[in-house]
């Protein structure tokens, strides 16, 4: 069983920054890809960023150049650094390790 706990969400003004963290515990051996998703109000779940075990990253077009995903394997933690935040970045952010999901952390960007 794997448990994922996100933190770092909050309220920020447009143009500001937040750093999300997702700490994993349990049997994560063999789970190589970590991802961040978000659900904006009234919208479907959206893939935001992925990082593979090799460190390869992929981003949604809407966040390219503003968000950076990284991982600390020694701490079993994945991060999402979010800069130049926009109102449309508002939503609940979830980390994902294969079939495992965190509880989500709310990010609200005021315009």
mmCIF file with all atom_site columns, N, CA, C and O in Angstrom, residues 63-82:
data_model
loop_
_atom_site.group_PDB
_atom_site.id
_atom_site.type_symbol
_atom_site.label_atom_id
_atom_site.label_alt_id
_atom_site.label_comp_id
_atom_site.label_asym_id
_atom_site.label_entity_id
_atom_site.label_seq_id
_atom_site.pdbx_PDB_ins_code
_atom_site.Cartn_x
_atom_site.Cartn_y
_atom_site.Cartn_z
_atom_site.occupancy
_atom_site.B_iso_or_equiv
_atom_site.pdbx_formal_charge
_atom_site.auth_seq_id
_atom_site.auth_comp_id
_atom_site.auth_asym_id
_atom_site.auth_atom_id
_atom_site.pdbx_PDB_model_num
ATOM 1  N N  . UNK A 1 63 ? 1.103  25.321 -18.586 1.00 0.00 ? 63 UNK A N  1
ATOM 2  C CA . UNK A 1 63 ? 2.003  25.624 -17.466 1.00 0.00 ? 63 UNK A CA 1
ATOM 3  C C  . UNK A 1 63 ? 3.475  25.643 -17.872 1.00 0.00 ? 63 UNK A C  1
ATOM 4  O O  . UNK A 1 63 ? 4.335  25.955 -17.047 1.00 0.00 ? 63 UNK A O  1
ATOM 5  N N  . UNK A 1 64 ? 3.762  25.318 -19.115 1.00 0.00 ? 64 UNK A N  1
ATOM 6  C CA . UNK A 1 64 ? 5.151  25.302 -19.568 1.00 0.00 ? 64 UNK A CA 1
ATOM 7  C C  . UNK A 1 64 ? 5.819  26.662 -19.347 1.00 0.00 ? 64 UNK A C  1
ATOM 8  O O  . UNK A 1 64 ? 5.235  27.695 -19.634 1.00 0.00 ? 64 UNK A O  1
ATOM 9  N N  . UNK A 1 65 ? 7.031  26.607 -18.821 1.00 0.00 ? 65 UNK A N  1
ATOM 10 C CA . UNK A 1 65 ? 7.769  27.837 -18.568 1.00 0.00 ? 65 UNK A CA 1
ATOM 11 C C  . UNK A 1 65 ? 7.451  28.475 -17.229 1.00 0.00 ? 65 UNK A C  1
ATOM 12 O O  . UNK A 1 65 ? 8.149  29.402 -16.811 1.00 0.00 ? 65 UNK A O  1
ATOM 13 N N  . UNK A 1 66 ? 6.398  28.000 -16.556 1.00 0.00 ? 66 UNK A N  1
ATOM 14 C CA . UNK A 1 66 ? 6.009  28.574 -15.265 1.00 0.00 ? 66 UNK A CA 1
ATOM 15 C C  . UNK A 1 66 ? 6.125  27.558 -14.125 1.00 0.00 ? 66 UNK A C  1
ATOM 16 O O  . UNK A 1 66 ? 6.444  27.929 -13.000 1.00 0.00 ? 66 UNK A O  1
ATOM 17 N N  . UNK A 1 67 ? 5.862  26.302 -14.427 1.00 0.00 ? 67 UNK A N  1
ATOM 18 C CA . UNK A 1 67 ? 5.889  25.249 -13.407 1.00 0.00 ? 67 UNK A CA 1
ATOM 19 C C  . UNK A 1 67 ? 7.106  24.358 -13.620 1.00 0.00 ? 67 UNK A C  1
ATOM 20 O O  . UNK A 1 67 ? 7.521  24.116 -14.767 1.00 0.00 ? 67 UNK A O  1
ATOM 21 N N  . UNK A 1 68 ? 7.635  23.839 -12.522 1.00 0.00 ? 68 UNK A N  1
ATOM 22 C CA . UNK A 1 68 ? 8.751  22.901 -12.582 1.00 0.00 ? 68 UNK A CA 1
ATOM 23 C C  . UNK A 1 68 ? 8.488  21.749 -11.635 1.00 0.00 ? 68 UNK A C  1
ATOM 24 O O  . UNK A 1 68 ? 8.250  21.959 -10.441 1.00 0.00 ? 68 UNK A O  1
ATOM 25 N N  . UNK A 1 69 ? 8.545  20.537 -12.170 1.00 0.00 ? 69 UNK A N  1
ATOM 26 C CA . UNK A 1 69 ? 8.372  19.339 -11.350 1.00 0.00 ? 69 UNK A CA 1
ATOM 27 C C  . UNK A 1 69 ? 9.753  18.763 -11.060 1.00 0.00 ? 69 UNK A C  1
ATOM 28 O O  . UNK A 1 69 ? 10.639 18.766 -11.919 1.00 0.00 ? 69 UNK A O  1
ATOM 29 N N  . UNK A 1 70 ? 9.931  18.292 -9.830  1.00 0.00 ? 70 UNK A N  1
ATOM 30 C CA . UNK A 1 70 ? 11.207 17.693 -9.446  1.00 0.00 ? 70 UNK A CA 1
ATOM 31 C C  . UNK A 1 70 ? 10.941 16.588 -8.430  1.00 0.00 ? 70 UNK A C  1
ATOM 32 O O  . UNK A 1 70 ? 9.831  16.468 -7.912  1.00 0.00 ? 70 UNK A O  1
ATOM 33 N N  . UNK A 1 71 ? 11.969 15.796 -8.164  1.00 0.00 ? 71 UNK A N  1
ATOM 34 C CA . UNK A 1 71 ? 11.785 14.692 -7.224  1.00 0.00 ? 71 UNK A CA 1
ATOM 35 C C  . UNK A 1 71 ? 13.040 14.523 -6.396  1.00 0.00 ? 71 UNK A C  1
ATOM 36 O O  . UNK A 1 71 ? 14.146 14.782 -6.856  1.00 0.00 ? 71 UNK A O  1
ATOM 37 N N  . UNK A 1 72 ? 12.836 14.084 -5.185  1.00 0.00 ? 72 UNK A N  1
ATOM 38 C CA . UNK A 1 72 ? 13.922 13.739 -4.276  1.00 0.00 ? 72 UNK A CA 1
ATOM 39 C C  . UNK A 1 72 ? 13.698 12.284 -3.906  1.00 0.00 ? 72 UNK A C  1
ATOM 40 O O  . UNK A 1 72 ? 12.874 11.975 -3.042  1.00 0.00 ? 72 UNK A O  1
ATOM 41 N N  . UNK A 1 73 ? 14.421 11.394 -4.563  1.00 0.00 ? 73 UNK A N  1
ATOM 42 C CA . UNK A 1 73 ? 14.194 9.965  -4.349  1.00 0.00 ? 73 UNK A CA 1
ATOM 43 C C  . UNK A 1 73 ? 14.564 9.533  -2.928  1.00 0.00 ? 73 UNK A C  1
ATOM 44 O O  . UNK A 1 73 ? 13.950 8.624  -2.370  1.00 0.00 ? 73 UNK A O  1
ATOM 45 N N  . UNK A 1 74 ? 15.545 10.188 -2.348  1.00 0.00 ? 74 UNK A N  1
ATOM 46 C CA . UNK A 1 74 ? 15.952 9.823  -0.987  1.00 0.00 ? 74 UNK A CA 1
ATOM 47 C C  . UNK A 1 74 ? 14.845 10.118 0.019   1.00 0.00 ? 74 UNK A C  1
ATOM 48 O O  . UNK A 1 74 ? 14.711 9.434  1.034   1.00 0.00 ? 74 UNK A O  1
ATOM 49 N N  . UNK A 1 75 ? 14.043 11.130 -0.289  1.00 0.00 ? 75 UNK A N  1
ATOM 50 C CA . UNK A 1 75 ? 12.942 11.500 0.610   1.00 0.00 ? 75 UNK A CA 1
ATOM 51 C C  . UNK A 1 75 ? 11.596 10.984 0.107   1.00 0.00 ? 75 UNK A C  1
ATOM 52 O O  . UNK A 1 75 ? 10.567 11.260 0.729   1.00 0.00 ? 75 UNK A O  1
ATOM 53 N N  . UNK A 1 76 ? 11.603 10.272 -1.016  1.00 0.00 ? 76 UNK A N  1
ATOM 54 C CA . UNK A 1 76 ? 10.345 9.786  -1.613  1.00 0.00 ? 76 UNK A CA 1
ATOM 55 C C  . UNK A 1 76 ? 9.335  10.920 -1.778  1.00 0.00 ? 76 UNK A C  1
ATOM 56 O O  . UNK A 1 76 ? 8.148  10.767 -1.465  1.00 0.00 ? 76 UNK A O  1
ATOM 57 N N  . UNK A 1 77 ? 9.833  12.019 -2.251  1.00 0.00 ? 77 UNK A N  1
ATOM 58 C CA . UNK A 1 77 ? 9.000  13.213 -2.364  1.00 0.00 ? 77 UNK A CA 1
ATOM 59 C C  . UNK A 1 77 ? 9.101  13.792 -3.774  1.00 0.00 ? 77 UNK A C  1
ATOM 60 O O  . UNK A 1 77 ? 10.183 13.789 -4.382  1.00 0.00 ? 77 UNK A O  1
ATOM 61 N N  . UNK A 1 78 ? 7.985  14.271 -4.256  1.00 0.00 ? 78 UNK A N  1
ATOM 62 C CA . UNK A 1 78 ? 7.948  14.966 -5.546  1.00 0.00 ? 78 UNK A CA 1
ATOM 63 C C  . UNK A 1 78 ? 7.415  16.379 -5.292  1.00 0.00 ? 78 UNK A C  1
ATOM 64 O O  . UNK A 1 78 ? 6.576  16.575 -4.405  1.00 0.00 ? 78 UNK A O  1
ATOM 65 N N  . UNK A 1 79 ? 7.938  17.323 -6.042  1.00 0.00 ? 79 UNK A N  1
ATOM 66 C CA . UNK A 1 79 ? 7.601  18.727 -5.837  1.00 0.00 ? 79 UNK A CA 1
ATOM 67 C C  . UNK A 1 79 ? 7.018  19.331 -7.107  1.00 0.00 ? 79 UNK A C  1
ATOM 68 O O  . UNK A 1 79 ? 7.284  18.866 -8.219  1.00 0.00 ? 79 UNK A O  1
ATOM 69 N N  . UNK A 1 80 ? 6.253  20.378 -6.926  1.00 0.00 ? 80 UNK A N  1
ATOM 70 C CA . UNK A 1 80 ? 5.794  21.169 -8.057  1.00 0.00 ? 80 UNK A CA 1
ATOM 71 C C  . UNK A 1 80 ? 5.984  22.638 -7.689  1.00 0.00 ? 80 UNK A C  1
ATOM 72 O O  . UNK A 1 80 ? 5.264  23.168 -6.842  1.00 0.00 ? 80 UNK A O  1
ATOM 73 N N  . UNK A 1 81 ? 6.982  23.248 -8.308  1.00 0.00 ? 81 UNK A N  1
ATOM 74 C CA . UNK A 1 81 ? 7.224  24.669 -8.110  1.00 0.00 ? 81 UNK A CA 1
ATOM 75 C C  . UNK A 1 81 ? 6.385  25.425 -9.120  1.00 0.00 ? 81 UNK A C  1
ATOM 76 O O  . UNK A 1 81 ? 6.514  25.206 -10.329 1.00 0.00 ? 81 UNK A O  1
ATOM 77 N N  . UNK A 1 82 ? 5.539  26.321 -8.624  1.00 0.00 ? 82 UNK A N  1
ATOM 78 C CA . UNK A 1 82 ? 4.619  27.048 -9.493  1.00 0.00 ? 82 UNK A CA 1
ATOM 79 C C  . UNK A 1 82 ? 4.915  28.538 -9.383  1.00 0.00 ? 82 UNK A C  1
ATOM 80 O O  . UNK A 1 82 ? 4.769  29.116 -8.306  1.00 0.00 ? 82 UNK A O  1
#
